[in-house]
Amino acid sequence: GWRPAFGILIAVSAIVFLLSFRLKRDYGRPDVQIDMVGVVLAAAAIVLISFGFNNLNRWGVALATANAPFNLLGLSPAPVLIVLGVVLGQAFLMWTHRRQAAGKTPLLALEVIDSQEERSAVYALFAVVALEAALNFSVPLYIQIVQGRTPLATAIAMMPFNLTVFFTAMLVVNLYERLTPRQIGRYGFVACTIGLVWLAFVVRNDWSEVPVLFGLILFGIGQGALVTLLFNVLVTASPKELAGDVGSLRGTTQNLASAVGTALSGALLVGLLSTIVLSQIAANPVLPKEIQSQVDLDNVNFVSNDRLRSVMEGTTATPQQVEEAVRVNTEARLRALKIGLLIMAGLALLAIIPAGRLPNYLPGEIPSDAPGNRLRSG
């Protein structure tokens, strides 16, 4: 179950809290006032975007479903919340520019995103974290539901991917003397793209371990290299005194990207599954409308074959019809996952565009913290 996981997080949080007292003490600056308007705008933008993406599946991607709390001329409120969040995000940037021009301390120093290289690093970071979150959602979903493995076995199956990310994030610095950030960024997204395409083609209902490991490791190499690289680009692009702003920007970007990636993956997979199931059942002579009316097809979700059998046995379906429904469900899940992975691969391929705008400095040309010695693009 999921409850023990939250219990473990409580214990870990308590340990982190106790260890935090060993941090070096720092004192606030009485001459600096917190930008409350900026706090409200930034927080509202993040909440609306996260809430909108998380409810795409329940409320509808475009048209409102029966689960939506309200609708706007038939439209789902989920995309409306996302648009409002983006608008508030732009309002936050405008307000920050205004406050900084007035000589006041902004919530976020705009120097950390004032160049093309820095903005490209933020876009690329958002893309790679969102892709990682989407993969971490879809692959365990497949392993547990389709393969029927336990949560512990699923965690062990994902361990090679996590270990690859961990070691690649440490070892990629050895390439900084031979490759520019732009080259590493492009190669990293190419590795992610190939890994996702490979996973899409090796997916089977009896998904073997070796092909899975190869795809996960390849994606992990790209993901680990990119996360470390992009953070280093942001750090070296800004003066040392703005390290706190860089850390805040990275943390916010990663958290928002993780939420968006997970929500989009869920909405995509469930949406694809619903479409495929409805189309296959509508053209299936073995499953007449009398049987379909006894099953809630409006809320098609990823369920195991055993769960589907138990639901179908509560209807008037014959054993033959039950097995046919299981077959349709199995094929639909497989196709949904294949298409979902290919769409993720397409997004990874598109992310090469911002990666191509990363700094292209040669070895030894990484800027120092001296004022004016900022990142240069080749």
PDB file of C-alpha atoms in Angstrom, residues 104-307:
ATOM      1  CA  LYS A 104      13.795  47.156  -4.036  1.00  0.00           C
ATOM      2  CA  THR A 105      14.769  43.553  -3.351  1.00  0.00           C
ATOM      3  CA  PRO A 106      12.765  41.189  -5.588  1.00  0.00           C
ATOM      4  CA  LEU A 107      11.626  37.714  -4.608  1.00  0.00           C
ATOM      5  CA  LEU A 108      13.820  36.299  -7.403  1.00  0.00           C
ATOM      6  CA  ALA A 109      16.830  38.071  -8.847  1.00  0.00           C
ATOM      7  CA  LEU A 110      16.135  38.307 -12.567  1.00  0.00           C
ATOM      8  CA  GLU A 111      19.859  38.118 -13.321  1.00  0.00           C
ATOM      9  CA  VAL A 112      19.593  34.324 -13.034  1.00  0.00           C
ATOM     10  CA  ILE A 113      17.326  34.172 -16.114  1.00  0.00           C
ATOM     11  CA  ASP A 114      18.243  37.310 -18.045  1.00  0.00           C
ATOM     12  CA  SER A 115      20.292  35.599 -20.773  1.00  0.00           C
ATOM     13  CA  GLN A 116      19.270  33.186 -23.517  1.00  0.00           C
ATOM     14  CA  GLU A 117      21.597  30.507 -22.151  1.00  0.00           C
ATOM     15  CA  GLU A 118      20.066  30.703 -18.671  1.00  0.00           C
ATOM     16  CA  ARG A 119      16.491  30.581 -19.943  1.00  0.00           C
ATOM     17  CA  SER A 120      17.364  27.654 -22.203  1.00  0.00           C
ATOM     18  CA  ALA A 121      18.872  25.845 -19.210  1.00  0.00           C
ATOM     19  CA  VAL A 122      15.633  26.339 -17.258  1.00  0.00           C
ATOM     20  CA  TYR A 123      13.515  25.066 -20.174  1.00  0.00           C
ATOM     21  CA  ALA A 124      15.770  22.053 -20.648  1.00  0.00           C
ATOM     22  CA  LEU A 125      15.762  21.316 -16.907  1.00  0.00           C
ATOM     23  CA  PHE A 126      11.969  21.437 -16.854  1.00  0.00           C
ATOM     24  CA  ALA A 127      11.816  19.045 -19.822  1.00  0.00           C
ATOM     25  CA  VAL A 128      14.200  16.424 -18.447  1.00  0.00           C
ATOM     26  CA  VAL A 129      12.637  16.397 -14.961  1.00  0.00           C
ATOM     27  CA  ALA A 130       9.132  16.142 -16.447  1.00  0.00           C
ATOM     28  CA  LEU A 131      10.249  13.228 -18.626  1.00  0.00           C
ATOM     29  CA  GLU A 132      11.803  11.471 -15.651  1.00  0.00           C
ATOM     30  CA  ALA A 133       8.590  11.908 -13.640  1.00  0.00           C
ATOM     31  CA  ALA A 134       6.517  10.587 -16.539  1.00  0.00           C
ATOM     32  CA  LEU A 135       8.744   7.520 -16.879  1.00  0.00           C
ATOM     33  CA  ASN A 136       8.749   6.918 -13.129  1.00  0.00           C
ATOM     34  CA  PHE A 137       4.956   6.915 -13.290  1.00  0.00           C
ATOM     35  CA  SER A 138       4.355   4.814 -16.404  1.00  0.00           C
ATOM     36  CA  VAL A 139       6.976   2.066 -15.997  1.00  0.00           C
ATOM     37  CA  PRO A 140       6.062   1.075 -12.400  1.00  0.00           C
ATOM     38  CA  LEU A 141       2.402   1.232 -13.470  1.00  0.00           C
ATOM     39  CA  TYR A 142       3.151  -1.308 -16.170  1.00  0.00           C
ATOM     40  CA  ILE A 143       5.308  -3.544 -13.964  1.00  0.00           C
ATOM     41  CA  GLN A 144       2.784  -3.707 -11.134  1.00  0.00           C
ATOM     42  CA  ILE A 145      -0.470  -3.927 -13.085  1.00  0.00           C
ATOM     43  CA  VAL A 146       0.475  -5.712 -16.297  1.00  0.00           C
ATOM     44  CA  GLN A 147       3.198  -7.931 -14.902  1.00  0.00           C
ATOM     45  CA  GLY A 148       1.480  -8.252 -11.532  1.00  0.00           C
ATOM     46  CA  ARG A 149       4.614  -7.687  -9.469  1.00  0.00           C
ATOM     47  CA  THR A 150       4.602  -6.482  -5.875  1.00  0.00           C
ATOM     48  CA  PRO A 151       5.520  -2.875  -4.969  1.00  0.00           C
ATOM     49  CA  LEU A 152       8.834  -4.116  -3.530  1.00  0.00           C
ATOM     50  CA  ALA A 153       9.661  -6.021  -6.713  1.00  0.00           C
ATOM     51  CA  THR A 154       8.741  -2.924  -8.728  1.00  0.00           C
ATOM     52  CA  ALA A 155      11.102  -0.790  -6.649  1.00  0.00           C
ATOM     53  CA  ILE A 156      13.903  -3.309  -7.220  1.00  0.00           C
ATOM     54  CA  ALA A 157      13.161  -3.340 -10.966  1.00  0.00           C
ATOM     55  CA  MET A 158      13.563   0.469 -11.048  1.00  0.00           C
ATOM     56  CA  MET A 159      16.811   0.397  -9.065  1.00  0.00           C
ATOM     57  CA  PRO A 160      19.135   0.111 -12.131  1.00  0.00           C
ATOM     58  CA  PHE A 161      17.589   3.279 -13.557  1.00  0.00           C
ATOM     59  CA  ASN A 162      17.993   5.204 -10.289  1.00  0.00           C
ATOM     60  CA  LEU A 163      21.560   3.982  -9.807  1.00  0.00           C
ATOM     61  CA  THR A 164      22.425   4.956 -13.382  1.00  0.00           C
ATOM     62  CA  VAL A 165      21.101   8.464 -12.783  1.00  0.00           C
ATOM     63  CA  PHE A 166      23.074   8.689  -9.530  1.00  0.00           C
ATOM     64  CA  PHE A 167      26.437   7.617 -10.927  1.00  0.00           C
ATOM     65  CA  THR A 168      26.044   9.483 -14.222  1.00  0.00           C
ATOM     66  CA  ALA A 169      25.276  12.697 -12.345  1.00  0.00           C
ATOM     67  CA  MET A 170      28.632  12.344 -10.561  1.00  0.00           C
ATOM     68  CA  LEU A 171      30.758  11.100 -13.443  1.00  0.00           C
ATOM     69  CA  VAL A 172      29.530  13.468 -16.170  1.00  0.00           C
ATOM     70  CA  VAL A 173      31.817  16.221 -14.826  1.00  0.00           C
ATOM     71  CA  ASN A 174      34.724  14.281 -16.343  1.00  0.00           C
ATOM     72  CA  LEU A 175      33.397  15.233 -19.792  1.00  0.00           C
ATOM     73  CA  TYR A 176      33.468  18.978 -19.130  1.00  0.00           C
ATOM     74  CA  GLU A 177      37.076  19.251 -20.327  1.00  0.00           C
ATOM     75  CA  ARG A 178      36.284  17.644 -23.691  1.00  0.00           C
ATOM     76  CA  LEU A 179      32.676  18.582 -24.507  1.00  0.00           C
ATOM     77  CA  THR A 180      30.831  21.884 -24.263  1.00  0.00           C
ATOM     78  CA  PRO A 181      27.554  22.167 -22.320  1.00  0.00           C
ATOM     79  CA  ARG A 182      25.716  22.504 -25.628  1.00  0.00           C
ATOM     80  CA  GLN A 183      27.155  19.210 -26.878  1.00  0.00           C
ATOM     81  CA  ILE A 184      26.449  17.346 -23.619  1.00  0.00           C
ATOM     82  CA  GLY A 185      22.914  18.735 -23.571  1.00  0.00           C
ATOM     83  CA  ARG A 186      22.201  17.568 -27.108  1.00  0.00           C
ATOM     84  CA  TYR A 187      23.754  14.143 -26.542  1.00  0.00           C
ATOM     85  CA  GLY A 188      21.822  13.782 -23.284  1.00  0.00           C
ATOM     86  CA  PHE A 189      18.443  14.394 -24.902  1.00  0.00           C
ATOM     87  CA  VAL A 190      19.393  12.121 -27.809  1.00  0.00           C
ATOM     88  CA  ALA A 191      20.112   9.353 -25.271  1.00  0.00           C
ATOM     89  CA  CYS A 192      16.751   9.992 -23.595  1.00  0.00           C
ATOM     90  CA  THR A 193      14.975   9.864 -26.958  1.00  0.00           C
ATOM     91  CA  ILE A 194      16.627   6.609 -28.045  1.00  0.00           C
ATOM     92  CA  GLY A 195      15.977   5.030 -24.642  1.00  0.00           C
ATOM     93  CA  LEU A 196      12.258   5.893 -24.751  1.00  0.00           C
ATOM     94  CA  VAL A 197      11.868   4.704 -28.348  1.00  0.00           C
ATOM     95  CA  TRP A 198      13.616   1.461 -27.431  1.00  0.00           C
ATOM     96  CA  LEU A 199      11.295   0.927 -24.466  1.00  0.00           C
ATOM     97  CA  ALA A 200       8.271   1.556 -26.703  1.00  0.00           C
ATOM     98  CA  PHE A 201       9.385  -1.180 -29.101  1.00  0.00           C
ATOM     99  CA  VAL A 202      10.385  -3.784 -26.495  1.00  0.00           C
ATOM    100  CA  VAL A 203       7.156  -3.522 -24.500  1.00  0.00           C
ATOM    101  CA  ARG A 204       5.459  -6.887 -24.382  1.00  0.00           C
ATOM    102  CA  ASN A 205       2.919  -8.386 -22.061  1.00  0.00           C
ATOM    103  CA  ASP A 206       5.748 -10.666 -20.937  1.00  0.00           C
ATOM    104  CA  TRP A 207       8.245  -7.791 -20.808  1.00  0.00           C
ATOM    105  CA  SER A 208      11.621  -9.417 -20.197  1.00  0.00           C
ATOM    106  CA  GLU A 209      14.182  -7.830 -17.896  1.00  0.00           C
ATOM    107  CA  VAL A 210      17.219  -7.418 -20.180  1.00  0.00           C
ATOM    108  CA  PRO A 211      15.572  -5.162 -22.811  1.00  0.00           C
ATOM    109  CA  VAL A 212      13.975  -3.112 -20.041  1.00  0.00           C
ATOM    110  CA  LEU A 213      17.294  -2.655 -18.262  1.00  0.00           C
ATOM    111  CA  PHE A 214      18.957  -1.496 -21.478  1.00  0.00           C
ATOM    112  CA  GLY A 215      16.278   1.141 -22.144  1.00  0.00           C
ATOM    113  CA  LEU A 216      16.144   2.356 -18.545  1.00  0.00           C
ATOM    114  CA  ILE A 217      19.925   2.595 -18.290  1.00  0.00           C
ATOM    115  CA  LEU A 218      20.173   4.534 -21.552  1.00  0.00           C
ATOM    116  CA  PHE A 219      17.493   6.970 -20.409  1.00  0.00           C
ATOM    117  CA  GLY A 220      19.172   7.195 -16.994  1.00  0.00           C
ATOM    118  CA  ILE A 221      22.498   8.148 -18.591  1.00  0.00           C
ATOM    119  CA  GLY A 222      20.875  11.030 -20.437  1.00  0.00           C
ATOM    120  CA  GLN A 223      18.816  12.142 -17.452  1.00  0.00           C
ATOM    121  CA  GLY A 224      21.696  12.039 -14.952  1.00  0.00           C
ATOM    122  CA  ALA A 225      24.033  13.934 -17.265  1.00  0.00           C
ATOM    123  CA  LEU A 226      21.453  16.614 -18.020  1.00  0.00           C
ATOM    124  CA  VAL A 227      20.378  17.383 -14.452  1.00  0.00           C
ATOM    125  CA  THR A 228      23.959  17.966 -13.280  1.00  0.00           C
ATOM    126  CA  LEU A 229      24.928  19.870 -16.418  1.00  0.00           C
ATOM    127  CA  LEU A 230      21.938  22.219 -16.374  1.00  0.00           C
ATOM    128  CA  PHE A 231      22.364  23.108 -12.715  1.00  0.00           C
ATOM    129  CA  ASN A 232      26.054  23.837 -13.323  1.00  0.00           C
ATOM    130  CA  VAL A 233      25.129  26.075 -16.257  1.00  0.00           C
ATOM    131  CA  LEU A 234      22.770  28.078 -14.046  1.00  0.00           C
ATOM    132  CA  VAL A 235      25.367  28.364 -11.266  1.00  0.00           C
ATOM    133  CA  THR A 236      28.261  29.435 -13.502  1.00  0.00           C
ATOM    134  CA  ALA A 237      26.041  31.911 -15.343  1.00  0.00           C
ATOM    135  CA  SER A 238      25.302  33.934 -12.207  1.00  0.00           C
ATOM    136  CA  PRO A 239      27.469  35.779  -9.677  1.00  0.00           C
ATOM    137  CA  LYS A 240      28.298  33.912  -6.478  1.00  0.00           C
ATOM    138  CA  GLU A 241      26.038  36.095  -4.364  1.00  0.00           C
ATOM    139  CA  LEU A 242      23.004  34.892  -6.353  1.00  0.00           C
ATOM    140  CA  ALA A 243      23.596  31.220  -5.523  1.00  0.00           C
ATOM    141  CA  GLY A 244      20.501  31.240  -3.304  1.00  0.00           C
ATOM    142  CA  ASP A 245      18.338  32.521  -6.141  1.00  0.00           C
ATOM    143  CA  VAL A 246      19.733  29.851  -8.475  1.00  0.00           C
ATOM    144  CA  GLY A 247      18.933  27.163  -5.925  1.00  0.00           C
ATOM    145  CA  SER A 248      15.397  28.462  -5.483  1.00  0.00           C
ATOM    146  CA  LEU A 249      14.863  28.625  -9.231  1.00  0.00           C
ATOM    147  CA  ARG A 250      16.131  25.083  -9.699  1.00  0.00           C
ATOM    148  CA  GLY A 251      14.027  23.701  -6.841  1.00  0.00           C
ATOM    149  CA  THR A 252      10.843  25.366  -8.053  1.00  0.00           C
ATOM    150  CA  THR A 253      11.462  24.251 -11.638  1.00  0.00           C
ATOM    151  CA  GLN A 254      12.110  20.651 -10.607  1.00  0.00           C
ATOM    152  CA  ASN A 255       9.078  20.418  -8.315  1.00  0.00           C
ATOM    153  CA  LEU A 256       6.729  21.945 -10.873  1.00  0.00           C
ATOM    154  CA  ALA A 257       8.151  19.804 -13.699  1.00  0.00           C
ATOM    155  CA  SER A 258       7.778  16.645 -11.614  1.00  0.00           C
ATOM    156  CA  ALA A 259       4.126  17.419 -10.889  1.00  0.00           C
ATOM    157  CA  VAL A 260       3.391  18.291 -14.506  1.00  0.00           C
ATOM    158  CA  GLY A 261       5.226  15.247 -15.884  1.00  0.00           C
ATOM    159  CA  THR A 262       3.387  12.829 -13.598  1.00  0.00           C
ATOM    160  CA  ALA A 263      -0.009  14.412 -14.248  1.00  0.00           C
ATOM    161  CA  LEU A 264       0.485  14.531 -18.017  1.00  0.00           C
ATOM    162  CA  SER A 265       1.657  10.925 -18.088  1.00  0.00           C
ATOM    163  CA  GLY A 266      -1.387   9.800 -16.140  1.00  0.00           C
ATOM    164  CA  ALA A 267      -3.810  11.801 -18.274  1.00  0.00           C
ATOM    165  CA  LEU A 268      -2.114  10.625 -21.463  1.00  0.00           C
ATOM    166  CA  LEU A 269      -2.083   6.933 -20.592  1.00  0.00           C
ATOM    167  CA  VAL A 270      -5.605   6.866 -19.208  1.00  0.00           C
ATOM    168  CA  GLY A 271      -6.910   8.929 -22.126  1.00  0.00           C
ATOM    169  CA  LEU A 272      -5.252   6.652 -24.675  1.00  0.00           C
ATOM    170  CA  LEU A 273      -6.491   3.567 -22.857  1.00  0.00           C
ATOM    171  CA  SER A 274     -10.068   4.845 -22.755  1.00  0.00           C
ATOM    172  CA  THR A 275     -10.029   5.705 -26.457  1.00  0.00           C
ATOM    173  CA  ILE A 276      -8.558   2.352 -27.484  1.00  0.00           C
ATOM    174  CA  VAL A 277     -10.858   0.318 -25.231  1.00  0.00           C
ATOM    175  CA  LEU A 278     -14.002   2.120 -26.382  1.00  0.00           C
ATOM    176  CA  SER A 279     -13.080   1.744 -30.054  1.00  0.00           C
ATOM    177  CA  GLN A 280     -12.227  -1.959 -29.731  1.00  0.00           C
ATOM    178  CA  ILE A 281     -15.324  -2.811 -27.709  1.00  0.00           C
ATOM    179  CA  ALA A 282     -17.624  -0.904 -30.063  1.00  0.00           C
ATOM    180  CA  ALA A 283     -16.437  -3.096 -32.950  1.00  0.00           C
ATOM    181  CA  ASN A 284     -16.362  -6.329 -30.954  1.00  0.00           C
ATOM    182  CA  PRO A 285     -19.282  -8.703 -31.690  1.00  0.00           C
ATOM    183  CA  VAL A 286     -18.490 -10.854 -28.643  1.00  0.00           C
ATOM    184  CA  LEU A 287     -19.225  -7.972 -26.231  1.00  0.00           C
ATOM    185  CA  PRO A 288     -22.762  -6.742 -26.971  1.00  0.00           C
ATOM    186  CA  LYS A 289     -24.160  -3.470 -25.674  1.00  0.00           C
ATOM    187  CA  GLU A 290     -26.048  -5.298 -22.915  1.00  0.00           C
ATOM    188  CA  ILE A 291     -22.732  -6.325 -21.377  1.00  0.00           C
ATOM    189  CA  GLN A 292     -21.135  -2.920 -22.008  1.00  0.00           C
ATOM    190  CA  SER A 293     -23.970  -1.155 -20.199  1.00  0.00           C
ATOM    191  CA  GLN A 294     -23.173  -3.134 -17.040  1.00  0.00           C
ATOM    192  CA  VAL A 295     -19.561  -1.888 -16.953  1.00  0.00           C
ATOM    193  CA  ASP A 296     -18.624   1.756 -16.324  1.00  0.00           C
ATOM    194  CA  LEU A 297     -16.763   2.493 -19.548  1.00  0.00           C
ATOM    195  CA  ASP A 298     -16.743   6.241 -18.837  1.00  0.00           C
ATOM    196  CA  ASN A 299     -14.083   5.714 -16.162  1.00  0.00           C
ATOM    197  CA  VAL A 300     -11.758   3.276 -17.893  1.00  0.00           C
ATOM    198  CA  ASN A 301      -8.513   3.026 -15.934  1.00  0.00           C
ATOM    199  CA  PHE A 302      -5.449   0.808 -15.671  1.00  0.00           C
ATOM    200  CA  VAL A 303      -6.621  -2.327 -13.857  1.00  0.00           C
ATOM    201  CA  SER A 304      -5.132  -5.780 -13.577  1.00  0.00           C
ATOM    202  CA  ASN A 305      -6.638  -8.727 -15.392  1.00  0.00           C
ATOM    203  CA  ASP A 306      -7.710 -10.265 -12.088  1.00  0.00           C
ATOM    204  CA  ARG A 307      -9.528  -7.079 -11.119  1.00  0.00           C
TER     205      ARG A 307
END
